Coordinates of C-alpha atoms and ligand atoms in Angstrom, one line a residue:
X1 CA 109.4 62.7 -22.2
X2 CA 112.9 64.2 -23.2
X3 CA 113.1 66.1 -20.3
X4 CA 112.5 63.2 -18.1
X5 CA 115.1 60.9 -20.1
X6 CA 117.6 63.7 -19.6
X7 CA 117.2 63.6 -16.0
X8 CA 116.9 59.5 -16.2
X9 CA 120.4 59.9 -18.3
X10 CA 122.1 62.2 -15.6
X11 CA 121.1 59.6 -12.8
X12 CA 122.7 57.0 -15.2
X13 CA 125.5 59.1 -15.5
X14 CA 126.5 58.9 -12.1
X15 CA 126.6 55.5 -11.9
X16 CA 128.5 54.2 -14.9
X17 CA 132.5 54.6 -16.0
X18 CA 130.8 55.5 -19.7
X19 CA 129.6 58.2 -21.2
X20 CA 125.7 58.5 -21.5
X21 CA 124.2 60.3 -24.6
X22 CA 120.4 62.0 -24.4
X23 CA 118.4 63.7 -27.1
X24 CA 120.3 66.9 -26.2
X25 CA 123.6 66.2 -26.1
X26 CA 126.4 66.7 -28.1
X27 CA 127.5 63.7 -30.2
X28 CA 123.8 62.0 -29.7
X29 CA 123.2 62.1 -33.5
X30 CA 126.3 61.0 -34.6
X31 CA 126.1 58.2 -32.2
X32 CA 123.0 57.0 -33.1
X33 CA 124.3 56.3 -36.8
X34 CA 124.3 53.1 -38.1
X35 CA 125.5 51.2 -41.6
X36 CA 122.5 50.8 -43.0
X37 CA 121.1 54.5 -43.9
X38 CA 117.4 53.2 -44.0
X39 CA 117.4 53.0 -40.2
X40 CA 116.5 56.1 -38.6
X41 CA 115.8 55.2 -34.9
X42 CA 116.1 57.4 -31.7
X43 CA 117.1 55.8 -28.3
X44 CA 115.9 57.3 -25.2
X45 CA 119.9 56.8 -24.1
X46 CA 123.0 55.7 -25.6
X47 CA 125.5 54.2 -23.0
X48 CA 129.0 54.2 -24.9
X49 CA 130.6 51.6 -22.5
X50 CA 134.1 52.4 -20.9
X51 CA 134.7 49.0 -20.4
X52 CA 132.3 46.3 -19.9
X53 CA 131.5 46.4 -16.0
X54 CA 129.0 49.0 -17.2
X55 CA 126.9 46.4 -18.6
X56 CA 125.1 45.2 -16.0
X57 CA 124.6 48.8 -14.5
X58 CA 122.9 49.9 -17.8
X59 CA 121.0 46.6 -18.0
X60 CA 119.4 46.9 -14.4
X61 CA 118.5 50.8 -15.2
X62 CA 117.0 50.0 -18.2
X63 CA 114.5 47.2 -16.7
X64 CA 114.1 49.4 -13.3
X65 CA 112.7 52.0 -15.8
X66 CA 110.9 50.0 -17.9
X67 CA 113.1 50.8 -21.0
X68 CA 113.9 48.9 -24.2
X69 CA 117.9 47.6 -24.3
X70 CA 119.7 47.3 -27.4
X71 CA 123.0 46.3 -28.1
X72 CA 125.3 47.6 -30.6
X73 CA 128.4 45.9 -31.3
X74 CA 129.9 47.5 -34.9
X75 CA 126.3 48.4 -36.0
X76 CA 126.6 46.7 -39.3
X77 CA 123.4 44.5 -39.0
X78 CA 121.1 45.4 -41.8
X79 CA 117.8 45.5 -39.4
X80 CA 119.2 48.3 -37.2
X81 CA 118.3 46.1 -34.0
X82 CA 121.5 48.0 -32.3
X83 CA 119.1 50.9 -31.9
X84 CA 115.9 51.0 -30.6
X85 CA 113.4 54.0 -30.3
X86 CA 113.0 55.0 -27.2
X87 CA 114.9 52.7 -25.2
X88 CA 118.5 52.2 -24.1
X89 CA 121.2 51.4 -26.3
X90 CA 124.3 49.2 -24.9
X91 CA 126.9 50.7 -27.4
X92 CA 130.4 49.2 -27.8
X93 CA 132.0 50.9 -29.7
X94 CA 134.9 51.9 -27.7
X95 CA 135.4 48.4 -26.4
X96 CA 137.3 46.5 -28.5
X97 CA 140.4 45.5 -27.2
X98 CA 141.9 41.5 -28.7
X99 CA 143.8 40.0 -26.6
X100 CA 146.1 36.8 -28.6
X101 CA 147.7 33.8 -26.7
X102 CA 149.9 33.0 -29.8
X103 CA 151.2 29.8 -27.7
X104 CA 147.6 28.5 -27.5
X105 CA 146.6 29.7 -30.7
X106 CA 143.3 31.7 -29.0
X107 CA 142.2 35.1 -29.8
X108 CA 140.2 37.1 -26.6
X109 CA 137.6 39.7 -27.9
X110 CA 136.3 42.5 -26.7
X111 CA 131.8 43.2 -27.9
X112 CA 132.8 46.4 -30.1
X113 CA 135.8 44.6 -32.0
X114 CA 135.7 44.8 -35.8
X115 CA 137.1 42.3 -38.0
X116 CA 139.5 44.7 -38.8
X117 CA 140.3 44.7 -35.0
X118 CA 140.9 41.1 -34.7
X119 CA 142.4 40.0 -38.3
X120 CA 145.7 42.9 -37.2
X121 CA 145.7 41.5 -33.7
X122 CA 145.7 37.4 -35.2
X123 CA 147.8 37.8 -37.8
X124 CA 150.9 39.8 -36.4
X125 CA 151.1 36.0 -35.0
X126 CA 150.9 34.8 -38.2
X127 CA 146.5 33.5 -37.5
X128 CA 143.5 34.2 -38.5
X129 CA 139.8 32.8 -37.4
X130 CA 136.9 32.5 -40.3
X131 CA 135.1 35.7 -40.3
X132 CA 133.6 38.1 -42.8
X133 CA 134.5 40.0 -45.9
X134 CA 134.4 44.0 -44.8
X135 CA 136.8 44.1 -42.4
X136 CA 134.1 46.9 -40.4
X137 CA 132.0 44.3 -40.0
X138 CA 131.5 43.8 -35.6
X139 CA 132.8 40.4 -34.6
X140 CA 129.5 40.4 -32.1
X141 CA 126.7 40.4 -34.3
X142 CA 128.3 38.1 -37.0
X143 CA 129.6 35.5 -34.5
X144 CA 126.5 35.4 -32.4
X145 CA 124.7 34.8 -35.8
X146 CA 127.1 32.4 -38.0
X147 CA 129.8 33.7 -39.1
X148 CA 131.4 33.0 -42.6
X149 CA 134.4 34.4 -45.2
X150 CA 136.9 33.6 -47.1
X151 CA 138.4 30.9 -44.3
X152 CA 135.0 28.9 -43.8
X153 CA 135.8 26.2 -46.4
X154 CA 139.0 25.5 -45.0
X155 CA 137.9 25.5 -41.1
X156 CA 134.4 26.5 -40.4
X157 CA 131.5 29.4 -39.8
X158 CA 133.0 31.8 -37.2
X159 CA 131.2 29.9 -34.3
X160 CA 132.7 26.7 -35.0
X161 CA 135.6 28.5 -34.2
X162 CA 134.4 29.9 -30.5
X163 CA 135.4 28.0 -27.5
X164 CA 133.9 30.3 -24.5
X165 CA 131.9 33.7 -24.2
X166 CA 131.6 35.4 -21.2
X167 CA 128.2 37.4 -20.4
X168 CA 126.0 39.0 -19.2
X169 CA 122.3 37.8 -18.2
X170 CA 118.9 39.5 -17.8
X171 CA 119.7 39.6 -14.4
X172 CA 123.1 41.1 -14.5
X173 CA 125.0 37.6 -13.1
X174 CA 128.3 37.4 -15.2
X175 CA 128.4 33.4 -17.1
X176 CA 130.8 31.5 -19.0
X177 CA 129.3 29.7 -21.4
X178 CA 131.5 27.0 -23.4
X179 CA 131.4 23.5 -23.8
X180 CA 131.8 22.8 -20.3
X181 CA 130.6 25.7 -18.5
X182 CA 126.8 26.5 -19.5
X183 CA 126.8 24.3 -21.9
X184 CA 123.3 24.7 -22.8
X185 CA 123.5 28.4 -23.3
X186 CA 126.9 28.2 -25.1
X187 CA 124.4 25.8 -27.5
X188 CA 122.1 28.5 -27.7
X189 CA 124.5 31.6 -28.5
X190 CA 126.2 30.1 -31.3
X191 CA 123.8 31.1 -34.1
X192 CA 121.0 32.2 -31.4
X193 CA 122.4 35.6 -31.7
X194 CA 121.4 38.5 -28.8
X195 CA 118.6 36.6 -27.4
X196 CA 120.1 35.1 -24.4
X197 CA 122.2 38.0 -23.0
X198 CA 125.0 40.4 -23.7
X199 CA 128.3 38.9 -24.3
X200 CA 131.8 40.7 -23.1
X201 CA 134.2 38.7 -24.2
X202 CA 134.4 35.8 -27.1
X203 CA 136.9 33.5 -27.1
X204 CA 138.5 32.3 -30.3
X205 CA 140.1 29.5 -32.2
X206 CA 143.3 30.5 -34.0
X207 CA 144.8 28.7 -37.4
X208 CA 147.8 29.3 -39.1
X209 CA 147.0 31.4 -41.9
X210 CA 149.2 34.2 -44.4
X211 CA 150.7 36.4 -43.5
X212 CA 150.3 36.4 -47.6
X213 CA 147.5 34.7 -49.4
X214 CA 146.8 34.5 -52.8
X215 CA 143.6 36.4 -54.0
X216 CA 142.1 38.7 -56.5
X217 CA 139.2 39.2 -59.2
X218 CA 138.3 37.8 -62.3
X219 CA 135.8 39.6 -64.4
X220 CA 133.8 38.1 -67.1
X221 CA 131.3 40.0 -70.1
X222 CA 127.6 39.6 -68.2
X223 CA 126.8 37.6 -71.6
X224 CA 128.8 34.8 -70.8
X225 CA 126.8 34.4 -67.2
X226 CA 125.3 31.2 -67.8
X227 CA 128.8 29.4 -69.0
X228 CA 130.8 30.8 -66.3
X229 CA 128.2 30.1 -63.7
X230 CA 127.9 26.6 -64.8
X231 CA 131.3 26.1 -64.8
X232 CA 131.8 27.7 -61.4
X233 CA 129.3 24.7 -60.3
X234 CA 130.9 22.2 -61.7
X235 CA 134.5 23.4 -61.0
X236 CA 133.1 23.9 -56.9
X237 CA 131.7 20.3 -56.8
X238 CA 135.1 19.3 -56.2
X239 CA 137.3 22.2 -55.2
X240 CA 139.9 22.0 -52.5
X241 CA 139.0 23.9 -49.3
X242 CA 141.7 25.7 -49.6
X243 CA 140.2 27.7 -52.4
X244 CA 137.2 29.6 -52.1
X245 CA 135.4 31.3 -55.1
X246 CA 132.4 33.7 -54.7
X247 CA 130.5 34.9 -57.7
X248 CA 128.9 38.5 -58.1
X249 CA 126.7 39.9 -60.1
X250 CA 126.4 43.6 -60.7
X251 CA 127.8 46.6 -62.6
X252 CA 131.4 47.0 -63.4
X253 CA 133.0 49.4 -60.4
X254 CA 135.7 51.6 -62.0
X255 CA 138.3 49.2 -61.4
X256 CA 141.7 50.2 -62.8
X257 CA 142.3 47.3 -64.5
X258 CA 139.0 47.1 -66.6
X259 CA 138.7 48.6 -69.7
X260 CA 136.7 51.7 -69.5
X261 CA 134.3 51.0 -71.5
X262 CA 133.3 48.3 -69.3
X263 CA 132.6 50.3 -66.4
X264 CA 129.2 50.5 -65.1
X265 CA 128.2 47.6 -67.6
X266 CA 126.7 44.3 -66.1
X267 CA 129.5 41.9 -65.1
X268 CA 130.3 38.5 -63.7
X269 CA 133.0 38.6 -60.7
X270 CA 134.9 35.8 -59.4
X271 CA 136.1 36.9 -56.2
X272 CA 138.9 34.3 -55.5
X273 CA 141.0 33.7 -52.2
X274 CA 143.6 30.7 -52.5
X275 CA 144.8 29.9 -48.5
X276 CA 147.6 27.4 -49.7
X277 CA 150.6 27.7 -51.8
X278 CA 150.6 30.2 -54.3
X279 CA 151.8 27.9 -57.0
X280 CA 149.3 25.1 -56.7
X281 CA 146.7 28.0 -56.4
X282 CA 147.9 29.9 -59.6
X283 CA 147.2 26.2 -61.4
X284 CA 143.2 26.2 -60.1
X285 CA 143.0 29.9 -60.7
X286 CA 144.0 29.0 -64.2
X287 CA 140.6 26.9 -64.5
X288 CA 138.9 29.8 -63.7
X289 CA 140.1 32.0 -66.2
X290 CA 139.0 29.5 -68.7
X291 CA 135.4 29.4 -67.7
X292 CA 135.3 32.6 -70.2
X293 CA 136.8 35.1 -71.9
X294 CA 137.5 37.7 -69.0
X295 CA 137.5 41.8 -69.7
X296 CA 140.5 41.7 -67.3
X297 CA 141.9 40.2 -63.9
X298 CA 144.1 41.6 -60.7
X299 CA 145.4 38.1 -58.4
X300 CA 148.4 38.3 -56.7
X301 CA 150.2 37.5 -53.5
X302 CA 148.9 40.4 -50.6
X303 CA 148.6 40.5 -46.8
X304 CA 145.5 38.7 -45.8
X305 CA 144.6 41.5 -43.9
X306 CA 144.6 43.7 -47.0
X307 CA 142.0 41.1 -48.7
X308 CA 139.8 41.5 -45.7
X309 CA 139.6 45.3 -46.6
X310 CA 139.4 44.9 -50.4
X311 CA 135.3 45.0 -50.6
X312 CA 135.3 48.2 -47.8
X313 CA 135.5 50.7 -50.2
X314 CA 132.1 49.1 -51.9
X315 CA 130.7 47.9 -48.7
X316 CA 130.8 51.5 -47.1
X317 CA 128.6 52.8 -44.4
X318 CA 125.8 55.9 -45.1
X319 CA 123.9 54.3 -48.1
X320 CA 120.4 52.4 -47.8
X321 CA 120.3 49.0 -48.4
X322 CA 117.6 46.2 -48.2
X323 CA 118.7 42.8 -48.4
X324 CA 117.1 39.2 -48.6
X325 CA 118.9 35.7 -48.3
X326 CA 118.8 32.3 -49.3
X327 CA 120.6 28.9 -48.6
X328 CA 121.0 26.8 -51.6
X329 CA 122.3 22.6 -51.1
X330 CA 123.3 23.4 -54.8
X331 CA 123.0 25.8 -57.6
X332 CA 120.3 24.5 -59.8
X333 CA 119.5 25.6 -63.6
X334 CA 116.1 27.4 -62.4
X335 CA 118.5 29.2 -59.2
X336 CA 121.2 30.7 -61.9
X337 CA 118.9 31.6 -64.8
X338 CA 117.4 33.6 -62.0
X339 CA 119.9 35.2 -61.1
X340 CA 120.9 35.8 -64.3
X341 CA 117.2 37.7 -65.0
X342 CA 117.6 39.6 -61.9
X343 CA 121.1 40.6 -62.3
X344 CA 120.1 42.0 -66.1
X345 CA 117.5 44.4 -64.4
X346 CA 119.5 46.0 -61.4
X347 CA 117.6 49.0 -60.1
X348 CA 120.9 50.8 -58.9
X349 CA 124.2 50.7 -60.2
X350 CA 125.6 49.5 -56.3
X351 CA 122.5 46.6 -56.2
X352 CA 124.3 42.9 -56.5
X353 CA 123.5 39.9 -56.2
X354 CA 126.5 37.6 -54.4
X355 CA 127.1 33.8 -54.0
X356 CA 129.4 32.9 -51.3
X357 CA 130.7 29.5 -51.2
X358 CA 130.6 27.8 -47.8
X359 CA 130.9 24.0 -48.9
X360 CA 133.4 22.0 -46.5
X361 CA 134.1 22.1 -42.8
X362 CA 131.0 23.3 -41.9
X363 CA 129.1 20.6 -43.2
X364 CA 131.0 18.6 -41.3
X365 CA 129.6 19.6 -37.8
X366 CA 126.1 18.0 -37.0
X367 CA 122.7 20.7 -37.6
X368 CA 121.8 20.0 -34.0
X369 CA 125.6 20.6 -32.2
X370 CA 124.5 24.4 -32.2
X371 CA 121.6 26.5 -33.2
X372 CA 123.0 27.4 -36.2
X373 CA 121.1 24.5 -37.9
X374 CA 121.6 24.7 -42.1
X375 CA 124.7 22.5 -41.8
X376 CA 123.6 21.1 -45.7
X377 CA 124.3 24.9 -46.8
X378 CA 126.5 24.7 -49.6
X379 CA 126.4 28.4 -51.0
X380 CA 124.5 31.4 -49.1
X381 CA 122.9 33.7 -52.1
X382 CA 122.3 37.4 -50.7
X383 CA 120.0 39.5 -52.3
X384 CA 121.9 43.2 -52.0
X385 CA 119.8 46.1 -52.6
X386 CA 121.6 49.1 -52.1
X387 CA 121.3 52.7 -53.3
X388 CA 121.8 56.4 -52.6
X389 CA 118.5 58.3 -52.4
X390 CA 115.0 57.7 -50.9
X391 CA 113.2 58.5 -53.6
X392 CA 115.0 54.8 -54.9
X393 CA 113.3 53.3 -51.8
X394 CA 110.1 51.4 -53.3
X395 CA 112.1 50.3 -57.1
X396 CA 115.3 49.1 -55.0
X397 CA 113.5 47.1 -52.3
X398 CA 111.1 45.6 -55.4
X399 CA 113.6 44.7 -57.3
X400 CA 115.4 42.5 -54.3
X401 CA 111.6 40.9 -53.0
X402 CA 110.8 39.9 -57.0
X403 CA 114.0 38.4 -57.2
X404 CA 113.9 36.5 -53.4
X405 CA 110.4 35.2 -54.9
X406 CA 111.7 34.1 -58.1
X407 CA 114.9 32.0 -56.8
X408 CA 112.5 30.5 -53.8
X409 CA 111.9 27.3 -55.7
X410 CA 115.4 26.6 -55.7
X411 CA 117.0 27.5 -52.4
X412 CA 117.0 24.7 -50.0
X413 CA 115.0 25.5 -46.1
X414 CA 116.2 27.9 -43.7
X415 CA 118.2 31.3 -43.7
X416 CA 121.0 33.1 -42.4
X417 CA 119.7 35.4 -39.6
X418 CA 122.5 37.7 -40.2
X419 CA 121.1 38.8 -43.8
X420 CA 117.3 39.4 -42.5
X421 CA 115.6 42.8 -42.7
X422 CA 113.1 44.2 -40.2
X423 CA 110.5 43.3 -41.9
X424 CA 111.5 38.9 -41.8
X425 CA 110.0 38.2 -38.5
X426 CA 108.1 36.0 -39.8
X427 CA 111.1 33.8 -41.2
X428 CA 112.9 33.4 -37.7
X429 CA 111.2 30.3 -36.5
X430 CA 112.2 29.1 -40.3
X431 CA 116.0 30.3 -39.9
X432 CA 116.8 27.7 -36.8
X433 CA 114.6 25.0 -38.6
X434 CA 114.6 21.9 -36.1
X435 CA 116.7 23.7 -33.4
X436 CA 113.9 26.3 -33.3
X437 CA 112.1 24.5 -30.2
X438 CA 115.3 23.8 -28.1
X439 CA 116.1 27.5 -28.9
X440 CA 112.7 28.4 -27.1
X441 CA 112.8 26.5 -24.2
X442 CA 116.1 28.2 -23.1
X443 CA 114.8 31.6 -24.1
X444 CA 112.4 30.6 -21.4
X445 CA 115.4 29.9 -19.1
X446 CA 117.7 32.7 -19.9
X447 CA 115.6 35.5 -20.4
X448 CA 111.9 34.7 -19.6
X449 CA 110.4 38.3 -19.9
X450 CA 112.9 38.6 -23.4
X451 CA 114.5 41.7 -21.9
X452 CA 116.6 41.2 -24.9
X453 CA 114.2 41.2 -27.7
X454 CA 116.1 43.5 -30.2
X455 CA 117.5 40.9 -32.4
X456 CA 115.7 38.2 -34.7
X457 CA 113.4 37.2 -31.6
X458 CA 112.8 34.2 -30.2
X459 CA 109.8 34.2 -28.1
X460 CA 109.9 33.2 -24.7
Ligands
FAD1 C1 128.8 45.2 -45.4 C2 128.5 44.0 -44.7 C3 129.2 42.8 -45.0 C4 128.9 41.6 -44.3 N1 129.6 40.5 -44.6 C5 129.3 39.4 -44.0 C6 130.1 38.2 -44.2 O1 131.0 38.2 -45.0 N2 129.8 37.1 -43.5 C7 128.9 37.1 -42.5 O2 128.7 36.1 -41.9 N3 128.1 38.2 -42.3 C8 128.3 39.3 -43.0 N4 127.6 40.4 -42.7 C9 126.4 40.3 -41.8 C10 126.9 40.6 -40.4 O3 127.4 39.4 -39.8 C11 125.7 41.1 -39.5 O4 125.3 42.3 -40.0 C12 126.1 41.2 -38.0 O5 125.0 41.4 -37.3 C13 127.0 42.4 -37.8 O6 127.4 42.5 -36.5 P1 127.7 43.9 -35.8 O7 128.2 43.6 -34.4 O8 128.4 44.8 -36.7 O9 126.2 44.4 -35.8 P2 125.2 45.2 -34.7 O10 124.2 45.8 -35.6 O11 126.1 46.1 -33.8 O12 124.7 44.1 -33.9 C14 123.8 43.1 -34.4 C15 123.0 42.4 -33.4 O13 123.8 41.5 -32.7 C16 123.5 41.4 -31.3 N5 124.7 41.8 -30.5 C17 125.7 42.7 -30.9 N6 126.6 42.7 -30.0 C18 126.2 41.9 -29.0 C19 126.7 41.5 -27.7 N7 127.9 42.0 -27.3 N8 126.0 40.6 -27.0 C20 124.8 40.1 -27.4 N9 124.3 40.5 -28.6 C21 125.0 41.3 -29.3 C22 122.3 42.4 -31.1 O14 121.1 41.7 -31.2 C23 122.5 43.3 -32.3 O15 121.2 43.9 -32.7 C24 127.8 41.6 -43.4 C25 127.2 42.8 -43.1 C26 127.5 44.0 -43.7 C27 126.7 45.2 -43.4

């Protein structure tokens, strides 16, 4: 079989602008890397795209050969669909050229763009767009999904924020999709993720936003968990949207501002991001510090894209991680003392368990506008197993299931198909909730044989 996928991969070769990897060539491995070290998968072919007329080239060779496609944007997505055994992977990751119309305000974005990518494009203007919080984090796979950060309160999920994608169907026809053109599909791709083609371009949304935000960590003694996280729920009832406030739960890093003998001990973080002006933010920020008495703090005034970086260095690619999701309407007693059990019994020192706060503009747009349906999300918990070895494997991915089980009761319907594992097929039809139908019907209409079936899959 290799020899004939080598031969398959010179024919390719001839054909496309981009470089086409096969078992035996040089760079194959490393190309075939992903984020999440527990995916180990081998791709008959890796196309590395030189620019996105390759796409329908590699999609018609992969279906005239009976191959598998999937697509990798910045590989982050914690199922590994970017790779597929023994089929073709669609690889941007030299394809990632933004593209900023400061006058309009709108940000154009190549498939293998990072948030990195487009938060130093954006804001030498001065803008931003909501996106994520590790700044290597592919703008593809989290807008086709959701989309959320530290900007969400304040103006929306990341596809709230999309006004056209270009792409590419089963077929290989190049579509607009937006609210005018395709409007149907541009329904479906906003939360529908990979199901309904391969997008080349997105189309963003710009806001006014920095250049210098106020941010930073609080960190609180694990023992005072239950005060601070029922202050944090009261305090977030009424929040401005301006200010958004996550809350993690995990072991002390080796921060230099902790005392040492706090490192590595259970803690309570307040992430904290303040997008107005610094002095009304240093007055709510003060609130926060009383929810406790903190082991130590680090806010200040920085570059908004240095915030979007702060979590890389914990959020780096290489280690294995197993993760599992839920939406909560509102953090209930039984949801925190939960966590708090769970967070008390960590099986590695990187395992966490993180709230993000996602209460205001988009619960503002209507569950059926897009297929992103959980519009009544307030907060999105996420489960984070992570850990270094294999032999860690069976205590890690326990530890996150017991805990998913435990906080069940008290999460509201639905989930964010961005956090699923491999193993949640079971929970997509659950994920788009009411939209789930309409989703299908133009799976049937897009991509009827689901050439594109890599991805949390909706069935044709
Ligand atoms: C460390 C870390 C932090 C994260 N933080 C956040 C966060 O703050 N907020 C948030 O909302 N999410 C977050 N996520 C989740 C993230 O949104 C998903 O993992 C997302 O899928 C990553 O996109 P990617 O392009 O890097 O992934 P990939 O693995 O490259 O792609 C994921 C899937 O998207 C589809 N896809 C990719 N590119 C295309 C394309 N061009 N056309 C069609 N389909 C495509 C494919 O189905 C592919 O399998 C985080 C993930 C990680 C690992």
């Amino acid at each position: 079989m290799t020899a004939q996928w080598s031969t398959l991969g010179k024919e390719l070769k001839n054909t496309l602008k981009g470089r086409v990897l096969t078992r035996d060539d040089t760079g194959y491995d490393e190309a075939r890397q992903i984020w999440n070290a527990m995916i180990d998968r081998r791709p008959a072919m890796i196309v590395q795209c030189a620019d996105t007329d390759d796409v329908p080239l590699a999609i018609a060779f992969a279906r005239r050969n009976k191959l598998d496609i999937s697509i990798r944007g910045a590989g982050h997505n914690i199922a590994g669909n970017a790779l597929c055994d023994d089929g073709l992977t669609i690889d941007f990751s030299n394809v990632k050229r933004v593209r900023v119309d400061a006058a309009k305000k709108l940000a154009y974005v190549e498939p293998g763009a990072t948030l990195a990518n487009l938060d130093e494009a954006t804001q030498r203007h001065g803008l931003a767009t909501p996106v994520g919080i590790n700044s290597t984090t592919g703008i593809a796979g989290l807008t086709l999904g959701g989309g959320f950060g530290w900007l969400t309160r304040k103006y929306g999920l990341t596809i709230d924020n999309l006004v056209s994608v270009d792409m590419i169907t089963a077929e290989g026809r190049k579509i607009r999709a937006s609210e005018t053109d395709n409007a149907d599909l541009f329904w479906a791709i906003r939360g529908g993720g990979g199901n309904f083609g391969v997008v080349i371009q997105f189309e963003f949304a710009l806001h006014p936003v920095g250049p210098e935000i106020l941010a930073g960590l609080i960190v609180f003694p694990f023992s005072q968990a239950k005060q601070v996280l029922t202050r944090y729920r009261q305090f977030t009832n009424t929040s401005p949207e301006d200010l958004n406030v996550w809350v993690v739960l995990r072991q002390a890093p080796p921060l230099p501002f902790l005392p040492e003998n706090v490192h590595g001990k259970e803690v309570v973080v307040l992430p904290i991001f303040y997008a107005g002006k610094a002095a009304d933010g240093q007055k709510l920020i003060n609130q926060l510090r009383a929810f406790g008495d903190p082991y130590g703090e680090h806010i200040g005034p920085q570059p908004y894209t240095e915030w979007q970086k702060a979590f890389d260095p914990l959020l780096t690619a290489g280690a294995r991680n197993y993760w599992k999701s839920h939406n909560f309407t509102e953090l209930s007693d039984g949801a925190m003392d939960s966590m708090i059990e769970y967070a008390g019994k960590l099986p590695s020192p990187q395992c966490e368990i993180f709230i993000g706060h996602i209460a205001g503009a988009a619960n503002r747009v209507a569950p059926d506008a897009m297929a992103y349906a959980h519009r009544d999300a307030k907060f999105v918990l996420n489960v984070h197993g992570r850990w270094e070895s294999p032999g860690q494997d069976m205590t890690c991915i326990e530890w996150a299931r017991n805990f998913f089980k435990a906080s069940a009761p008290y999460a509201s319907a639905g989930a964010y198909t961005n956090f699923m594992t491999e193993d949640e097929d079971n929970r997509v039809a659950a994920a788009y909730g009411s939209n789930y139908d309409r989703l299908v019907q133009l799976k049937k209409r897009y991509d009827p044989e689901n050439v594109f079936h890599f991805n949390q899959n909706i069935k044709p």
